CSV table of C-alpha atoms in Angstrom, one decimal:
chain,number,residue,atom,x,y,z
A,1,ASN,CA,-14.7,-16.5,12.0
A,2,GLU,CA,-15.8,-14.4,9.0
A,3,PHE,CA,-13.2,-11.7,9.5
A,4,PRO,CA,-10.1,-13.5,8.2
A,5,VAL,CA,-12.1,-14.6,5.1
A,6,ALA,CA,-13.2,-11.0,4.5
A,7,MET,CA,-9.7,-9.6,4.8
A,8,SER,CA,-8.2,-12.3,2.6
A,9,ARG,CA,-10.7,-11.3,-0.1
A,10,PHE,CA,-9.9,-7.7,0.5
A,11,SER,CA,-6.2,-8.3,0.2
A,12,LEU,CA,-6.7,-10.0,-3.1
A,13,ALA,CA,-8.9,-7.1,-4.3
A,14,VAL,CA,-6.2,-4.5,-3.5
A,15,LEU,CA,-3.7,-6.5,-5.6
A,16,GLN,CA,-6.2,-6.4,-8.5
A,17,ALA,CA,-7.3,-2.8,-8.0
A,18,ASP,CA,-6.3,-1.8,-11.5
A,19,GLN,CA,-8.8,-4.4,-12.8
A,20,PRO,CA,-12.2,-3.4,-11.3
A,21,GLU,CA,-14.0,-6.3,-13.0
A,22,ILE,CA,-11.8,-8.6,-10.8
A,23,ALA,CA,-11.5,-6.5,-7.7
A,24,LEU,CA,-15.1,-5.5,-7.2
A,25,PRO,CA,-16.6,-9.0,-6.8
A,26,LEU,CA,-13.9,-9.7,-4.2
A,27,LEU,CA,-14.7,-6.4,-2.4
A,28,ASP,CA,-18.4,-7.2,-2.5
A,29,ILE,CA,-17.7,-10.5,-0.7
A,30,ALA,CA,-15.4,-8.8,1.8
A,31,GLY,CA,-18.0,-6.2,2.5
A,32,ALA,CA,-20.8,-8.7,2.8
A,33,LEU,CA,-18.8,-10.7,5.4
A,34,ASN,CA,-17.4,-7.7,7.3
A,35,ALA,CA,-19.8,-4.8,6.8
A,36,PHE,CA,-18.1,-2.7,9.5
A,37,ASN,CA,-14.6,-2.5,8.1
A,38,PRO,CA,-14.0,1.1,6.8
A,39,VAL,CA,-10.8,0.2,4.9
A,40,ILE,CA,-12.9,-2.0,2.5
A,41,ARG,CA,-15.2,0.9,1.8
A,42,MET,CA,-12.3,3.4,1.3
A,43,VAL,CA,-10.9,1.2,-1.4
A,44,ARG,CA,-14.2,0.1,-2.9
A,45,ALA,CA,-15.9,3.5,-3.4
A,46,PRO,CA,-13.7,4.8,-6.2
A,47,LEU,CA,-13.9,1.4,-7.9
A,48,TYR,CA,-17.6,1.5,-7.8
A,49,ALA,CA,-17.6,5.0,-9.4
A,50,GLU,CA,-15.2,3.8,-12.1
A,51,ALA,CA,-17.5,1.0,-12.9
A,52,GLY,CA,-20.5,3.4,-13.2
A,53,ARG,CA,-22.1,2.2,-9.9
A,54,ILE,CA,-22.5,5.7,-8.5
A,55,GLY,CA,-25.2,4.8,-6.0
A,56,GLU,CA,-22.9,2.3,-4.3
A,57,ALA,CA,-20.0,4.7,-4.3
A,58,THR,CA,-22.2,7.3,-2.7
A,59,ALA,CA,-23.4,4.8,-0.1
A,60,ASP,CA,-19.8,3.9,0.9
A,61,ALA,CA,-18.8,7.5,1.1
A,62,LEU,CA,-21.8,8.4,3.2
A,63,TRP,CA,-21.2,5.4,5.5
A,64,LEU,CA,-17.7,6.5,6.1
A,65,SER,CA,-18.7,10.1,6.8
A,66,LEU,CA,-21.0,9.0,9.7
A,67,SER,CA,-18.0,7.6,11.6
A,68,ASP,CA,-16.9,9.0,14.9
A,69,ASP,CA,-13.3,8.0,14.2
A,70,PRO,CA,-11.2,11.1,13.2
A,71,VAL,CA,-8.9,9.0,11.0
A,72,VAL,CA,-11.8,7.5,9.1
A,73,LEU,CA,-13.4,11.0,8.7
A,74,GLN,CA,-10.1,12.2,7.2
A,75,TYR,CA,-10.3,9.6,4.4
A,76,ALA,CA,-14.0,10.0,4.0
A,77,ALA,CA,-14.0,13.7,3.3
A,78,PRO,CA,-12.5,13.5,-0.3
A,79,LEU,CA,-14.8,10.5,-1.1
A,80,GLN,CA,-17.9,12.3,0.0
A,81,ALA,CA,-16.8,15.4,-2.0
A,82,ALA,CA,-16.4,13.1,-5.1
A,83,TYR,CA,-19.6,11.1,-4.7
A,84,PRO,CA,-22.0,13.4,-2.7
A,85,LEU,CA,-25.6,12.6,-1.9
A,86,ASP,CA,-27.8,15.1,-3.5
A,87,PRO,CA,-30.1,16.4,-0.6
A,88,SER,CA,-32.9,17.1,-3.1
A,89,THR,CA,-33.2,13.3,-3.8
A,90,VAL,CA,-33.6,12.4,-0.1
A,91,GLU,CA,-37.1,11.5,1.0
A,92,THR,CA,-38.3,10.6,4.5
A,93,TRP,CA,-40.4,7.5,4.9
A,94,THR,CA,-42.2,6.0,7.9
A,95,VAL,CA,-41.8,2.4,8.9
A,96,TYR,CA,-44.8,0.3,10.1
A,97,PRO,CA,-44.0,-3.2,11.4
A,98,VAL,CA,-46.4,-5.9,10.2
A,99,TYR,CA,-45.2,-9.3,11.5
A,100,SER,CA,-42.2,-11.4,12.3
A,101,THR,CA,-41.4,-15.1,12.4
A,102,SER,CA,-38.5,-16.7,14.2
A,103,GLY,CA,-37.4,-20.3,14.4
A,104,GLY,CA,-34.7,-22.4,15.9
A,105,VAL,CA,-33.9,-25.6,17.9
A,106,GLY,CA,-36.6,-24.6,20.4
A,107,GLY,CA,-39.4,-24.3,17.9
A,108,SER,CA,-40.9,-21.4,16.0
A,109,TYR,CA,-42.9,-18.3,16.9
A,110,ASN,CA,-45.0,-15.9,14.8
A,111,SER,CA,-45.9,-12.4,16.0
A,112,ASP,CA,-48.5,-10.0,14.6
A,113,LEU,CA,-46.9,-6.6,14.9
A,114,THR,CA,-49.6,-4.5,13.3
A,115,SER,CA,-50.6,-3.0,16.7
A,116,MET,CA,-47.1,-1.6,17.2
A,117,PRO,CA,-46.6,2.1,16.7
A,118,PRO,CA,-44.5,3.2,13.7
A,119,ARG,CA,-40.8,3.0,14.0
A,120,PRO,CA,-38.3,5.9,13.5
A,121,SER,CA,-38.3,7.2,9.9
A,122,ILE,CA,-35.8,6.2,7.3
A,123,SER,CA,-34.4,8.1,4.4
A,124,LEU,CA,-34.5,6.8,0.8
A,125,SER,CA,-32.7,8.1,-2.2
A,126,THR,CA,-33.2,6.7,-5.7
A,127,PHE,CA,-30.4,6.2,-8.1
A,128,GLU,CA,-30.4,4.8,-11.7
A,129,ASP,CA,-29.1,1.4,-10.4
A,130,GLY,CA,-30.9,1.2,-7.1
A,131,LEU,CA,-32.0,2.7,-3.8
A,132,LEU,CA,-29.8,4.2,-1.0
A,133,ALA,CA,-31.3,3.7,2.5
A,134,GLN,CA,-30.4,5.4,5.8
A,135,GLY,CA,-31.8,4.3,9.1
A,136,ILE,CA,-32.1,0.6,8.4
A,137,ALA,CA,-30.9,-0.4,11.8
A,138,SER,CA,-33.6,1.6,13.5
A,139,MET,CA,-36.2,0.1,11.1
A,140,LEU,CA,-35.1,-3.3,12.2
A,141,GLY,CA,-35.3,-2.4,15.9
A,142,GLU,CA,-31.6,-2.5,16.4
A,143,GLU,CA,-29.0,0.0,17.6
A,144,PRO,CA,-27.6,2.2,14.8
A,145,ASN,CA,-24.4,0.7,13.4
A,146,GLY,CA,-22.4,0.4,10.2
A,147,ALA,CA,-25.3,-1.3,8.4
A,148,ASP,CA,-27.3,1.9,8.9
A,149,VAL,CA,-26.4,3.0,5.4
A,150,ILE,CA,-26.9,0.4,2.6
A,151,PHE,CA,-27.4,0.4,-1.1
A,152,LEU,CA,-30.1,-1.9,-2.5
A,153,ARG,CA,-29.6,-2.8,-6.1
A,154,GLU,CA,-32.6,-2.8,-8.5
A,155,SER,CA,-33.1,-6.4,-9.3
A,156,ASP,CA,-36.4,-5.9,-11.2
A,157,GLU,CA,-38.8,-3.1,-11.8
A,158,ASN,CA,-39.8,-1.5,-8.5
A,159,ARG,CA,-37.8,-4.2,-6.6
A,160,TYR,CA,-34.6,-3.5,-4.7
A,161,GLU,CA,-32.5,-6.0,-2.9
A,162,PHE,CA,-29.5,-6.2,-0.6
A,163,SER,CA,-28.1,-9.5,0.5
A,164,THR,CA,-25.0,-11.6,0.9
A,165,ALA,CA,-26.1,-13.4,-2.2
A,166,ASP,CA,-25.3,-10.2,-4.2
A,167,ALA,CA,-21.6,-10.8,-3.6
A,168,GLU,CA,-20.7,-12.9,-6.6
A,169,GLY,CA,-18.8,-16.0,-5.6
A,170,VAL,CA,-19.6,-15.9,-1.9
A,171,ASP,CA,-19.5,-19.2,-0.2
A,172,PRO,CA,-22.9,-21.0,-0.2
A,173,PHE,CA,-22.8,-21.1,3.6
A,174,PHE,CA,-23.0,-17.3,3.7
A,175,GLU,CA,-25.0,-16.4,0.6
A,176,ASN,CA,-28.4,-16.6,2.5
A,177,SER,CA,-27.0,-15.1,5.8
A,178,PHE,CA,-29.2,-12.0,5.4
A,179,ALA,CA,-31.4,-10.3,2.8
A,180,LEU,CA,-33.4,-7.1,2.7
A,181,ILE,CA,-35.9,-6.6,-0.1
A,182,PHE,CA,-38.0,-3.5,-0.9
A,183,ASN,CA,-41.0,-4.0,-3.2
A,184,PHE,CA,-42.8,-0.8,-4.4
A,185,ASN,CA,-46.5,-1.3,-5.0
A,186,GLY,CA,-47.2,2.1,-6.4
A,187,GLU,CA,-48.1,3.7,-3.0
A,188,TRP,CA,-45.5,2.4,-0.5
A,189,PHE,CA,-42.8,-0.2,-0.1
A,190,ASN,CA,-43.5,-3.7,1.2
A,191,VAL,CA,-40.2,-4.7,2.9
A,192,ASP,CA,-39.0,-8.2,3.8
A,193,TRP,CA,-36.0,-8.8,6.1
A,194,SER,CA,-34.6,-12.3,6.6
A,195,GLN,CA,-31.6,-13.5,8.5
A,196,TYR,CA,-30.3,-17.1,8.8
A,197,TYR,CA,-27.8,-18.2,11.4
A,198,PHE,CA,-26.4,-21.4,12.9
A,199,GLU,CA,-29.3,-22.1,15.2
A,200,GLY,CA,-32.3,-20.9,13.1
A,201,ALA,CA,-33.8,-18.0,11.2
A,202,TYR,CA,-35.6,-14.7,11.6
A,203,PHE,CA,-38.0,-13.1,9.1
A,204,ALA,CA,-39.9,-9.8,9.4
A,205,ASN,CA,-42.2,-7.7,7.2
A,206,TYR,CA,-42.8,-4.0,7.2
A,207,PHE,CA,-44.7,-1.3,5.3
A,208,VAL,CA,-42.7,1.8,4.5
A,209,THR,CA,-44.8,4.8,3.5
A,210,PRO,CA,-44.0,8.5,2.6
A,211,ALA,CA,-43.9,10.5,5.8
A,212,ASP,CA,-46.6,12.9,4.6
A,213,ILE,CA,-49.2,10.1,4.5
A,214,ALA,CA,-51.0,10.3,7.8
A,215,ALA,CA,-53.0,7.1,7.6
A,216,ASP,CA,-51.6,3.9,8.9
A,217,PRO,CA,-51.7,1.5,5.9
A,218,ARG,CA,-52.2,-1.5,8.1
A,219,SER,CA,-55.7,-0.4,9.0
A,220,GLY,CA,-56.8,-1.7,5.6
A,221,PHE,CA,-56.4,-5.3,6.5
A,222,ASN,CA,-56.1,-5.9,10.2
A,223,GLY,CA,-59.8,-5.6,11.0
A,224,ALA,CA,-59.6,-2.3,13.0
A,225,ASP,CA,-59.4,1.3,11.9
A,226,VAL,CA,-59.8,3.0,15.3
A,227,ARG,CA,-56.8,3.8,17.5
A,228,CYS,CA,-56.7,3.3,21.3
A,229,GLY,CA,-54.2,5.8,22.4
A,230,ASP,CA,-51.1,5.3,20.3
A,231,MET,CA,-52.1,1.7,19.5
A,232,LEU,CA,-53.9,0.4,16.3
A,233,PRO,CA,-55.7,-2.7,17.7
A,234,VAL,CA,-55.3,-5.9,15.7
A,235,TYR,CA,-57.5,-8.0,18.0
A,236,ARG,CA,-60.6,-9.7,16.6
A,237,PRO,CA,-63.1,-12.2,18.1
A,238,GLY,CA,-61.8,-15.8,17.7
A,239,MET,CA,-58.1,-14.8,17.9
A,240,GLN,CA,-55.9,-16.8,20.3
A,241,ILE,CA,-53.8,-14.6,22.6
A,242,TYR,CA,-51.1,-15.1,25.3
A,243,ALA,CA,-50.0,-13.0,28.2
A,244,TYR,CA,-46.7,-11.2,27.6
A,245,ASN,CA,-45.8,-11.8,31.3
A,246,PHE,CA,-45.2,-15.5,31.9
A,247,ASP,CA,-46.7,-15.1,35.4
A,248,GLY,CA,-50.0,-14.0,33.8
A,249,GLN,CA,-52.1,-10.9,34.2
A,250,PRO,CA,-55.3,-10.0,36.0
A,251,VAL,CA,-58.7,-11.0,34.8
A,252,PHE,CA,-61.6,-8.7,35.7
A,253,ASP,CA,-65.4,-9.2,35.9
A,254,GLN,CA,-65.9,-6.1,33.7
A,255,PRO,CA,-63.7,-3.3,32.3
A,256,ASN,CA,-62.2,-1.4,35.3
A,257,GLY,CA,-64.0,-3.9,37.5
A,258,THR,CA,-63.0,-6.4,40.3
A,259,PRO,CA,-60.1,-8.8,39.7
A,260,LEU,CA,-60.9,-12.5,39.4
A,261,GLU,CA,-58.8,-15.7,39.9
A,262,PRO,CA,-56.7,-17.2,38.4
A,263,LEU,CA,-54.4,-14.9,36.4
A,264,PHE,CA,-54.8,-15.0,32.6
A,265,GLN,CA,-52.0,-16.8,30.6
A,266,MET,CA,-53.7,-17.8,27.4
A,267,GLY,CA,-57.2,-17.8,25.9
A,268,GLN,CA,-59.5,-16.7,23.0
A,269,ILE,CA,-61.0,-13.3,22.4
A,270,LEU,CA,-64.8,-13.2,22.6
A,271,THR,CA,-65.5,-9.5,22.3
A,272,VAL,CA,-63.3,-6.5,21.5
A,273,GLY,CA,-64.5,-3.9,24.0
A,274,ASP,CA,-64.2,-0.2,24.6
A,275,CYS,CA,-61.1,2.0,24.7
A,276,ILE,CA,-61.1,3.5,28.2
A,277,ASP,CA,-58.5,6.1,29.1
A,278,GLY,CA,-56.1,4.7,26.5
A,279,ILE,CA,-56.7,1.0,27.6
A,280,LEU,CA,-58.4,-1.4,25.2
A,281,TRP,CA,-60.4,-4.0,27.0
A,282,LEU,CA,-61.0,-7.5,25.7
A,283,GLU,CA,-63.6,-10.1,26.8
A,284,ILE,CA,-61.8,-13.4,26.8
A,285,GLU,CA,-62.4,-17.1,27.4
A,286,THR,CA,-59.4,-18.4,29.4
A,287,ILE,CA,-57.6,-21.6,28.6
A,288,ASP,CA,-55.4,-23.5,31.0
A,289,SER,CA,-51.9,-23.4,29.6
A,290,ILE,CA,-51.1,-26.9,30.8
A,291,THR,CA,-54.3,-28.9,30.4
A,292,GLU,CA,-55.8,-26.7,27.7
A,293,ALA,CA,-59.1,-26.9,29.5
A,294,ILE,CA,-61.6,-24.1,29.0
A,295,GLY,CA,-61.8,-21.8,32.0
A,296,PRO,CA,-63.9,-18.8,33.1
A,297,THR,CA,-64.6,-15.8,31.0
A,298,GLY,CA,-63.6,-12.3,32.0
A,299,TRP,CA,-62.1,-9.0,30.8
A,300,ILE,CA,-58.4,-8.2,30.4
A,301,GLN,CA,-56.4,-5.1,29.4
A,302,SER,CA,-54.6,-5.5,26.1
A,303,ASN,CA,-52.1,-2.7,26.9
A,304,ASP,CA,-50.9,-0.2,29.5
A,305,ASP,CA,-49.4,3.3,29.2
A,306,THR,CA,-46.1,1.7,28.0
A,307,GLY,CA,-47.6,-0.3,25.2
A,308,LEU,CA,-48.9,-3.8,24.5
A,309,TYR,CA,-48.6,-6.8,26.8
A,310,LEU,CA,-50.4,-9.5,24.9
A,311,TRP,CA,-48.9,-11.8,22.3
A,312,THR,CA,-51.0,-12.8,19.3
A,313,ILE,CA,-50.4,-15.6,16.9
A,314,ALA,CA,-49.8,-14.0,13.5
A,315,ASP,CA,-52.8,-14.5,11.2
A,316,HIS,CA,-51.0,-15.2,8.0
A,317,SER,CA,-54.2,-15.0,6.0
A,318,LEU,CA,-54.2,-11.2,6.7
A,319,LEU,CA,-50.6,-10.3,7.0
A,320,GLY,CA,-49.8,-7.8,4.2
A,321,PHE,CA,-53.4,-8.1,2.9
A,322,TYR,CA,-54.8,-4.9,1.5
A,323,CYS,CA,-58.0,-4.4,-0.5
A,324,PRO,CA,-58.7,-0.7,-1.2
A,325,ASP,CA,-62.1,0.8,-0.5
A,326,THR,CA,-63.5,-2.2,1.4
A,327,LEU,CA,-64.6,-2.8,4.9
A,328,PRO,CA,-62.2,-4.3,7.5
A,329,VAL,CA,-62.3,-8.1,7.2
A,330,ARG,CA,-64.2,-10.0,9.9
A,331,LEU,CA,-64.2,-13.7,9.0
A,332,VAL,CA,-61.6,-16.0,10.5
A,333,ILE,CA,-60.1,-19.1,8.8
A,334,GLY,CA,-61.0,-22.3,10.7
A,335,LEU,CA,-64.3,-20.9,12.1
A,336,GLU,CA,-67.8,-20.6,10.8
A,337,GLY,CA,-69.7,-17.8,9.2
A,338,GLU,CA,-73.2,-17.1,8.1
A,339,VAL,CA,-75.1,-15.2,5.4
A,340,ILE,CA,-76.9,-12.2,7.0
A,341,ILE,CA,-80.6,-12.4,6.9
A,342,GLY,CA,-82.4,-9.8,4.9
A,343,GLN,CA,-79.9,-9.2,2.0
A,344,GLY,CA,-80.5,-12.3,-0.1
A,345,ALA,CA,-78.3,-15.3,-0.8
A,346,ASN,CA,-74.6,-15.2,-1.4
A,347,ASN,CA,-73.2,-16.7,-4.6
A,348,LEU,CA,-70.5,-19.4,-4.2
A,349,ARG,CA,-68.1,-19.3,-7.2
A,350,ARG,CA,-65.2,-21.5,-8.4
A,351,GLU,CA,-62.7,-18.6,-8.2
A,352,ALA,CA,-62.7,-15.2,-6.5
A,353,SER,CA,-64.4,-13.4,-9.4
A,354,THR,CA,-67.9,-12.5,-10.5
A,355,GLU,CA,-67.0,-13.9,-13.9
A,356,SER,CA,-66.1,-17.4,-12.5
A,357,ASP,CA,-68.4,-20.4,-12.6
A,358,LEU,CA,-71.3,-20.4,-10.2
A,359,LEU,CA,-71.3,-23.5,-8.0
A,360,THR,CA,-74.3,-22.8,-5.8
A,361,ALA,CA,-75.9,-20.1,-3.7
A,362,ILE,CA,-75.8,-19.9,0.2
A,363,PRO,CA,-79.2,-18.9,1.4
A,364,GLU,CA,-79.9,-16.3,4.1
A,365,GLY,CA,-79.1,-17.5,7.6
A,366,GLU,CA,-77.1,-20.6,6.4
A,367,ARG,CA,-73.7,-21.4,8.0
A,368,PHE,CA,-70.5,-22.3,6.2
A,369,ASN,CA,-66.9,-23.1,7.1
A,370,VAL,CA,-64.2,-20.6,6.3
A,371,VAL,CA,-61.2,-22.6,4.8
A,372,GLY,CA,-59.2,-20.0,2.9
A,373,GLY,CA,-58.7,-16.4,1.9
A,374,PRO,CA,-59.0,-13.5,1.9
A,375,ALA,CA,-58.5,-12.4,-1.7
A,376,CYS,CA,-59.1,-9.0,-3.2
A,377,GLY,CA,-60.8,-8.7,-6.6
A,378,GLU,CA,-63.2,-6.4,-8.4
A,379,GLY,CA,-63.5,-4.2,-5.3
A,380,LEU,CA,-64.6,-7.1,-3.1
A,381,VAL,CA,-63.0,-9.2,-0.4
A,382,TRP,CA,-63.5,-12.9,-1.1
A,383,TRP,CA,-63.3,-15.9,1.2
A,384,GLN,CA,-62.9,-19.6,0.3
A,385,VAL,CA,-65.7,-21.5,2.2
A,386,GLU,CA,-67.2,-25.0,2.4
A,387,TYR,CA,-71.0,-25.3,2.1
A,388,ASN,CA,-73.2,-28.2,1.5
A,389,GLY,CA,-70.5,-30.3,-0.2
A,390,PHE,CA,-69.2,-27.4,-2.3
A,391,THR,CA,-65.9,-25.5,-1.9
A,392,GLY,CA,-65.6,-22.1,-3.5
A,393,TRP,CA,-65.3,-18.3,-3.1
A,394,THR,CA,-67.9,-15.9,-1.8
A,395,PRO,CA,-67.6,-12.1,-1.1
A,396,GLU,CA,-67.8,-10.7,2.4
A,397,GLY,CA,-69.7,-7.5,1.4
A,398,GLU,CA,-69.7,-4.5,-0.8
A,399,GLY,CA,-69.2,-0.8,-0.1
A,400,ASP,CA,-70.3,-0.1,3.4
A,401,THR,CA,-72.4,-3.3,3.7
A,402,TYR,CA,-71.5,-6.7,5.1
A,403,TRP,CA,-73.2,-9.7,3.6
A,404,LEU,CA,-71.5,-12.2,5.9
A,405,ASN,CA,-71.1,-12.5,9.7
A,406,PRO,CA,-68.5,-14.4,11.6
A,407,ILE,CA,-69.7,-16.9,14.2
A,408,PHE,CA,-67.8,-17.3,17.5
A,409,GLU,CA,-69.1,-20.0,19.7
A,410,ARG,CA,-68.8,-19.3,23.4
């Protein structure tokens, strides 16, 4: 039970309150192990301020002011007056889920979340020593709670972190319990959230953009830039998918056509079809979930009016990949590609750069195996491929022109 440990640390900190350099590390540990205890924050806020850590003092005061307990609010009022949050510093940002990974005794599961709609906005305020964030619980898909207001210390330029490891002297068992990292890339934040527990671990990634940016930043790397209703499709030919419902879902002979047998449980996408009345249709090759035998082809709905009901295996080659002013990527690692006829041969280089050594050229119409990538460089999207005994990097296209085609065998 973490609570007695936290309160023991808190009691020691109170005894040393006249020595902030001793008390604050103890309070950090207590707060990390029991984030929902208001008494810890009441004592800690003025010590933060005395130590020059105004952002953290403001975060504690704000956290207390959001309580629905009249006793807590009574103590919060003077702290909030002493360490107020300047409204002019508060900016609203929109959260876009990218992917998640979870693992435990039953195995691991990766989910591509780039088709999910944006989550409720969060507020960010910058201080000299870090970043104050409101709405974190909503960002993580959880109910609002005491962790909804946190302060992320600036650990490096444009990098802000909050974790149990920040509490100096915390027991090694708890130091990796959870971590939240905001990395600013000049346009938006790339956010990583990790949580470790007795049975396993959970990791998730998000893009957090200014609310006044209308474009979904995920459209730059997920192979689709057209919405179907409220959904930004992530599906691509060659992608393996699973029915969200364990019983399966109907397969049709054509979009809005006649249902076939059996129900779809897993398979591979052959064609990304049209968006009809807010429903994105996919032509799929079914796979028996027990024998893994290839079954009949057909069409399935990827969503309904409530949202998605297909699982995809996260394509880690694309998660978080962004290459400005380039076409959506189309190649898939593990499958073949070919050089499009009529545009000349594609150079194969040792590294993903036009300045790198030339290994060979892949003639028009020739096939190759995609083994790595993508990489962004010099305004091009590069893929690592194998061709005729050579392994190197070749660009997918330039501007509005593709030089390479993916090959999906039926």
